[in-house]
CSV table of C-alpha atoms in Angstrom, one decimal:
chain,number,residue,atom,x,y,z
A,1,MET,CA,-0.1,0.0,0.0
A,2,VAL,CA,1.3,3.5,-0.9
A,3,LYS,CA,0.7,6.2,1.6
A,4,LEU,CA,0.3,9.6,0.4
A,5,GLY,CA,0.9,12.6,2.6
A,6,ARG,CA,-1.8,15.4,3.1
A,7,SER,CA,0.1,17.9,0.9
A,8,ILE,CA,0.1,15.6,-2.1
A,9,LEU,CA,-3.7,14.9,-1.7
A,10,LEU,CA,-4.4,18.7,-1.2
A,11,TYR,CA,-1.9,19.7,-4.1
A,12,GLU,CA,-0.1,22.1,-1.5
A,13,LYS,CA,2.8,23.6,-3.0
A,14,ASP,CA,6.3,23.1,-1.2
A,15,PRO,CA,9.0,25.0,-2.9
A,16,ASP,CA,11.5,22.2,-2.0
A,17,LYS,CA,9.4,19.5,-4.0
A,18,THR,CA,9.0,19.0,-7.6
A,19,PRO,CA,5.5,19.6,-8.5
A,20,LEU,CA,3.7,16.4,-10.1
A,21,ASN,CA,1.9,17.1,-13.3
A,22,VAL,CA,-1.2,14.8,-14.0
A,23,SER,CA,-2.9,14.8,-17.2
A,24,SER,CA,-5.2,12.6,-19.0
A,25,GLU,CA,-3.6,13.6,-22.3
A,26,THR,CA,-2.3,10.5,-24.2
A,27,SER,CA,-0.4,12.1,-27.0
A,28,TRP,CA,3.2,13.0,-27.0
A,29,LYS,CA,3.8,16.8,-27.5
A,30,ALA,CA,7.6,16.5,-28.0
A,31,GLU,CA,9.2,15.7,-31.3
A,32,PRO,CA,11.0,12.5,-31.3
A,33,PRO,CA,14.9,12.8,-31.7
A,34,GLN,CA,16.1,12.9,-35.2
A,35,PRO,CA,18.8,10.5,-35.6
A,36,LYS,CA,22.1,12.0,-36.9
A,37,ILE,CA,23.9,9.9,-39.8
A,38,ASP,CA,27.6,10.3,-39.9
A,39,ALA,CA,28.4,10.4,-43.5
A,40,ARG,CA,31.8,8.9,-42.6
A,41,TYR,CA,30.2,5.6,-42.0
A,42,PHE,CA,27.4,5.4,-44.4
A,43,ASP,CA,26.8,5.5,-48.1
A,44,PHE,CA,23.6,6.5,-49.6
A,45,VAL,CA,22.2,4.1,-52.2
A,46,PRO,CA,19.4,5.5,-54.6
A,47,MET,CA,15.9,4.0,-55.0
A,48,ALA,CA,15.3,3.6,-58.7
A,49,GLU,CA,11.7,4.8,-59.7
A,50,ALA,CA,11.4,1.9,-62.4
A,51,ARG,CA,10.3,-1.3,-60.8
A,52,LEU,CA,11.6,-4.8,-61.5
A,53,ASN,CA,8.9,-7.1,-62.7
A,54,ALA,CA,8.8,-10.8,-61.2
A,55,GLY,CA,6.6,-12.0,-64.2
A,56,GLY,CA,6.1,-11.1,-67.7
A,57,GLY,CA,8.1,-7.8,-67.7
A,58,ASN,CA,7.9,-4.0,-66.7
A,59,VAL,CA,8.2,-1.4,-69.5
A,60,VAL,CA,11.1,1.0,-68.3
A,61,MET,CA,9.7,4.3,-68.5
A,62,THR,CA,12.5,6.1,-66.6
A,63,GLU,CA,16.0,5.4,-65.0
A,64,GLN,CA,15.3,8.2,-62.6
A,65,TYR,CA,16.1,8.0,-59.0
A,66,GLY,CA,13.8,8.8,-56.0
A,67,GLU,CA,14.8,8.4,-52.3
A,68,TYR,CA,18.3,7.6,-51.1
A,69,TYR,CA,18.9,5.1,-48.3
A,70,ALA,CA,21.7,4.7,-45.9
A,71,PHE,CA,23.9,1.4,-45.6
A,72,ARG,CA,27.0,1.1,-43.8
A,73,LYS,CA,30.2,1.6,-45.8
A,74,ASP,CA,32.1,-1.3,-44.2
A,75,TRP,CA,29.3,-3.6,-45.2
A,76,LEU,CA,28.9,-2.4,-48.8
A,77,ARG,CA,32.6,-2.8,-49.3
A,78,LYS,CA,32.2,-6.4,-48.4
A,79,VAL,CA,29.3,-7.3,-50.7
A,80,ALA,CA,29.4,-4.7,-53.5
A,81,THR,CA,32.0,-3.9,-56.3
A,82,GLY,CA,31.6,-0.2,-55.4
A,83,PRO,CA,29.3,2.5,-53.7
A,84,GLY,CA,28.7,4.1,-57.3
A,85,ASN,CA,27.6,0.6,-58.8
A,86,ILE,CA,24.7,0.0,-56.5
A,87,VAL,CA,20.8,0.7,-56.7
A,88,LEU,CA,17.7,-0.3,-54.9
A,89,MET,CA,14.6,-1.4,-56.9
A,90,THR,CA,11.2,-2.6,-55.8
A,91,VAL,CA,10.0,-5.9,-57.0
A,92,GLU,CA,6.5,-6.4,-58.5
A,93,GLY,CA,5.0,-9.8,-59.0
A,94,GLU,CA,5.2,-13.2,-57.7
A,95,SER,CA,7.3,-15.4,-60.1
A,96,MET,CA,10.4,-15.0,-57.7
A,97,THR,CA,8.7,-16.4,-54.7
A,98,PRO,CA,9.4,-17.7,-52.2
A,99,THR,CA,13.0,-16.1,-52.5
A,100,ILE,CA,11.7,-12.6,-53.5
A,101,SER,CA,8.2,-11.5,-53.2
A,102,ASP,CA,6.1,-8.8,-54.4
A,103,GLY,CA,6.8,-5.6,-52.7
A,104,ASP,CA,10.3,-6.6,-51.6
A,105,THR,CA,13.2,-4.2,-52.4
A,106,VAL,CA,16.4,-5.7,-53.6
A,107,MET,CA,19.9,-4.1,-54.1
A,108,ILE,CA,21.5,-4.5,-57.6
A,109,ASP,CA,25.2,-4.4,-58.0
A,110,MET,CA,25.5,-3.2,-61.5
A,111,GLY,CA,29.1,-3.9,-61.4
A,112,ARG,CA,28.3,-7.8,-61.6
A,113,THR,CA,27.2,-8.2,-65.0
A,114,ARG,CA,29.1,-11.5,-65.7
A,115,ILE,CA,26.7,-14.3,-65.2
A,116,LYS,CA,27.0,-16.8,-62.6
A,117,SER,CA,24.9,-19.7,-62.9
A,118,GLY,CA,22.2,-20.0,-60.6
A,119,SER,CA,22.5,-16.3,-59.3
A,120,ILE,CA,19.7,-13.6,-59.4
A,121,TYR,CA,20.0,-10.7,-61.7
A,122,ALA,CA,17.9,-7.6,-62.7
A,123,LEU,CA,17.9,-7.9,-66.7
A,124,GLY,CA,16.4,-6.1,-69.7
A,125,ILE,CA,14.9,-7.8,-72.7
A,126,GLU,CA,13.9,-5.2,-75.2
A,127,ASP,CA,12.1,-2.3,-73.4
A,128,THR,CA,11.3,-4.5,-70.3
A,129,ILE,CA,13.1,-5.4,-67.1
A,130,ILE,CA,12.8,-8.4,-65.1
A,131,ILE,CA,14.2,-10.0,-62.0
A,132,LYS,CA,15.2,-13.8,-62.8
A,133,ARG,CA,17.7,-16.6,-62.0
A,134,LEU,CA,20.1,-17.3,-64.7
A,135,GLU,CA,22.0,-20.1,-66.1
A,136,TYR,CA,24.2,-20.7,-68.9
A,137,LEU,CA,23.6,-23.6,-71.1
A,138,VAL,CA,26.2,-25.5,-73.2
A,139,SER,CA,24.2,-24.3,-76.4
A,140,GLY,CA,25.4,-20.8,-75.6
A,141,SER,CA,22.0,-19.8,-74.7
A,142,ILE,CA,20.9,-18.5,-71.3
A,143,ARG,CA,18.0,-20.2,-69.3
A,144,ILE,CA,15.8,-17.5,-67.5
A,145,ILE,CA,14.3,-19.2,-64.3
A,146,SER,CA,11.7,-18.2,-62.0
A,147,ASP,CA,11.8,-19.5,-58.4
A,148,ASN,CA,8.0,-20.0,-58.6
A,149,ARG,CA,8.3,-22.7,-61.1
A,150,GLN,CA,4.6,-24.1,-60.4
A,151,GLU,CA,3.3,-21.1,-62.5
A,152,TYR,CA,6.3,-19.9,-64.4
A,153,SER,CA,8.2,-22.2,-66.7
A,154,PRO,CA,11.9,-21.8,-67.4
A,155,TYR,CA,12.5,-20.4,-70.9
A,156,GLU,CA,15.6,-20.0,-73.0
A,157,ALA,CA,17.1,-16.7,-74.6
A,158,ASN,CA,20.0,-15.7,-76.8
A,159,PRO,CA,22.5,-13.6,-74.9
A,160,LYS,CA,22.5,-11.0,-77.6
A,161,ASN,CA,19.0,-10.1,-76.8
A,162,ILE,CA,19.6,-9.5,-73.0
A,163,ARG,CA,21.1,-6.8,-71.1
A,164,ILE,CA,22.3,-7.6,-67.8
A,165,ILE,CA,21.6,-4.7,-65.4
A,166,GLY,CA,23.3,-6.2,-62.4
A,167,GLU,CA,23.5,-9.2,-59.8
A,168,VAL,CA,20.9,-9.2,-56.9
A,169,ILE,CA,23.1,-8.9,-53.9
A,170,TRP,CA,20.7,-8.1,-51.2
A,171,CYS,CA,16.9,-8.3,-50.4
A,172,ALA,CA,14.5,-6.8,-47.8
A,173,LYS,CA,11.6,-8.7,-47.3
A,174,GLN,CA,8.1,-7.1,-46.4
A,175,PHE,CA,5.9,-9.3,-44.5
A,176,ILE,CA,2.6,-7.3,-44.9
A,177,LYS,CA,0.5,-6.4,-48.0
A,178,THR,CA,0.2,-2.6,-48.6
A,179,GLU,CA,-1.9,-0.9,-51.0
């Protein structure tokens, strides 16, 4: 049991005591502190406005960048060919599930354009950009593979008709659907 003194109950003021302010207000009036990002430790990676299609393809309307996101320089040095070679893109479609889902964000290293069989790449075919797993075939063709093989069959393409944008080196999963 807490025992309250008469001065607290009667709200008497004592110059030696800190006043207790009681309110039914539930919202915060103070602004949250803004984090300071030390540019010595971070590189800023652009988010491309175009989207990668995990399906039939997305027409490339622009190659402009929107927002920039901070990533630790020491981590980027380990995974990327250089800070100027990386870009973030949002994925649309379900052909790469369960590995990469609709709404996920991927980091593409545009300095990695040499195909390693089994790796995932952003690539352009004619005026569309897609995200797929690639394999070199003995015939010289490239097999384009969706991870969702129940709904999307692999197909072959001539390397001359493909423009490798870069290898996918990182993915941020989104666990909820947004409108």
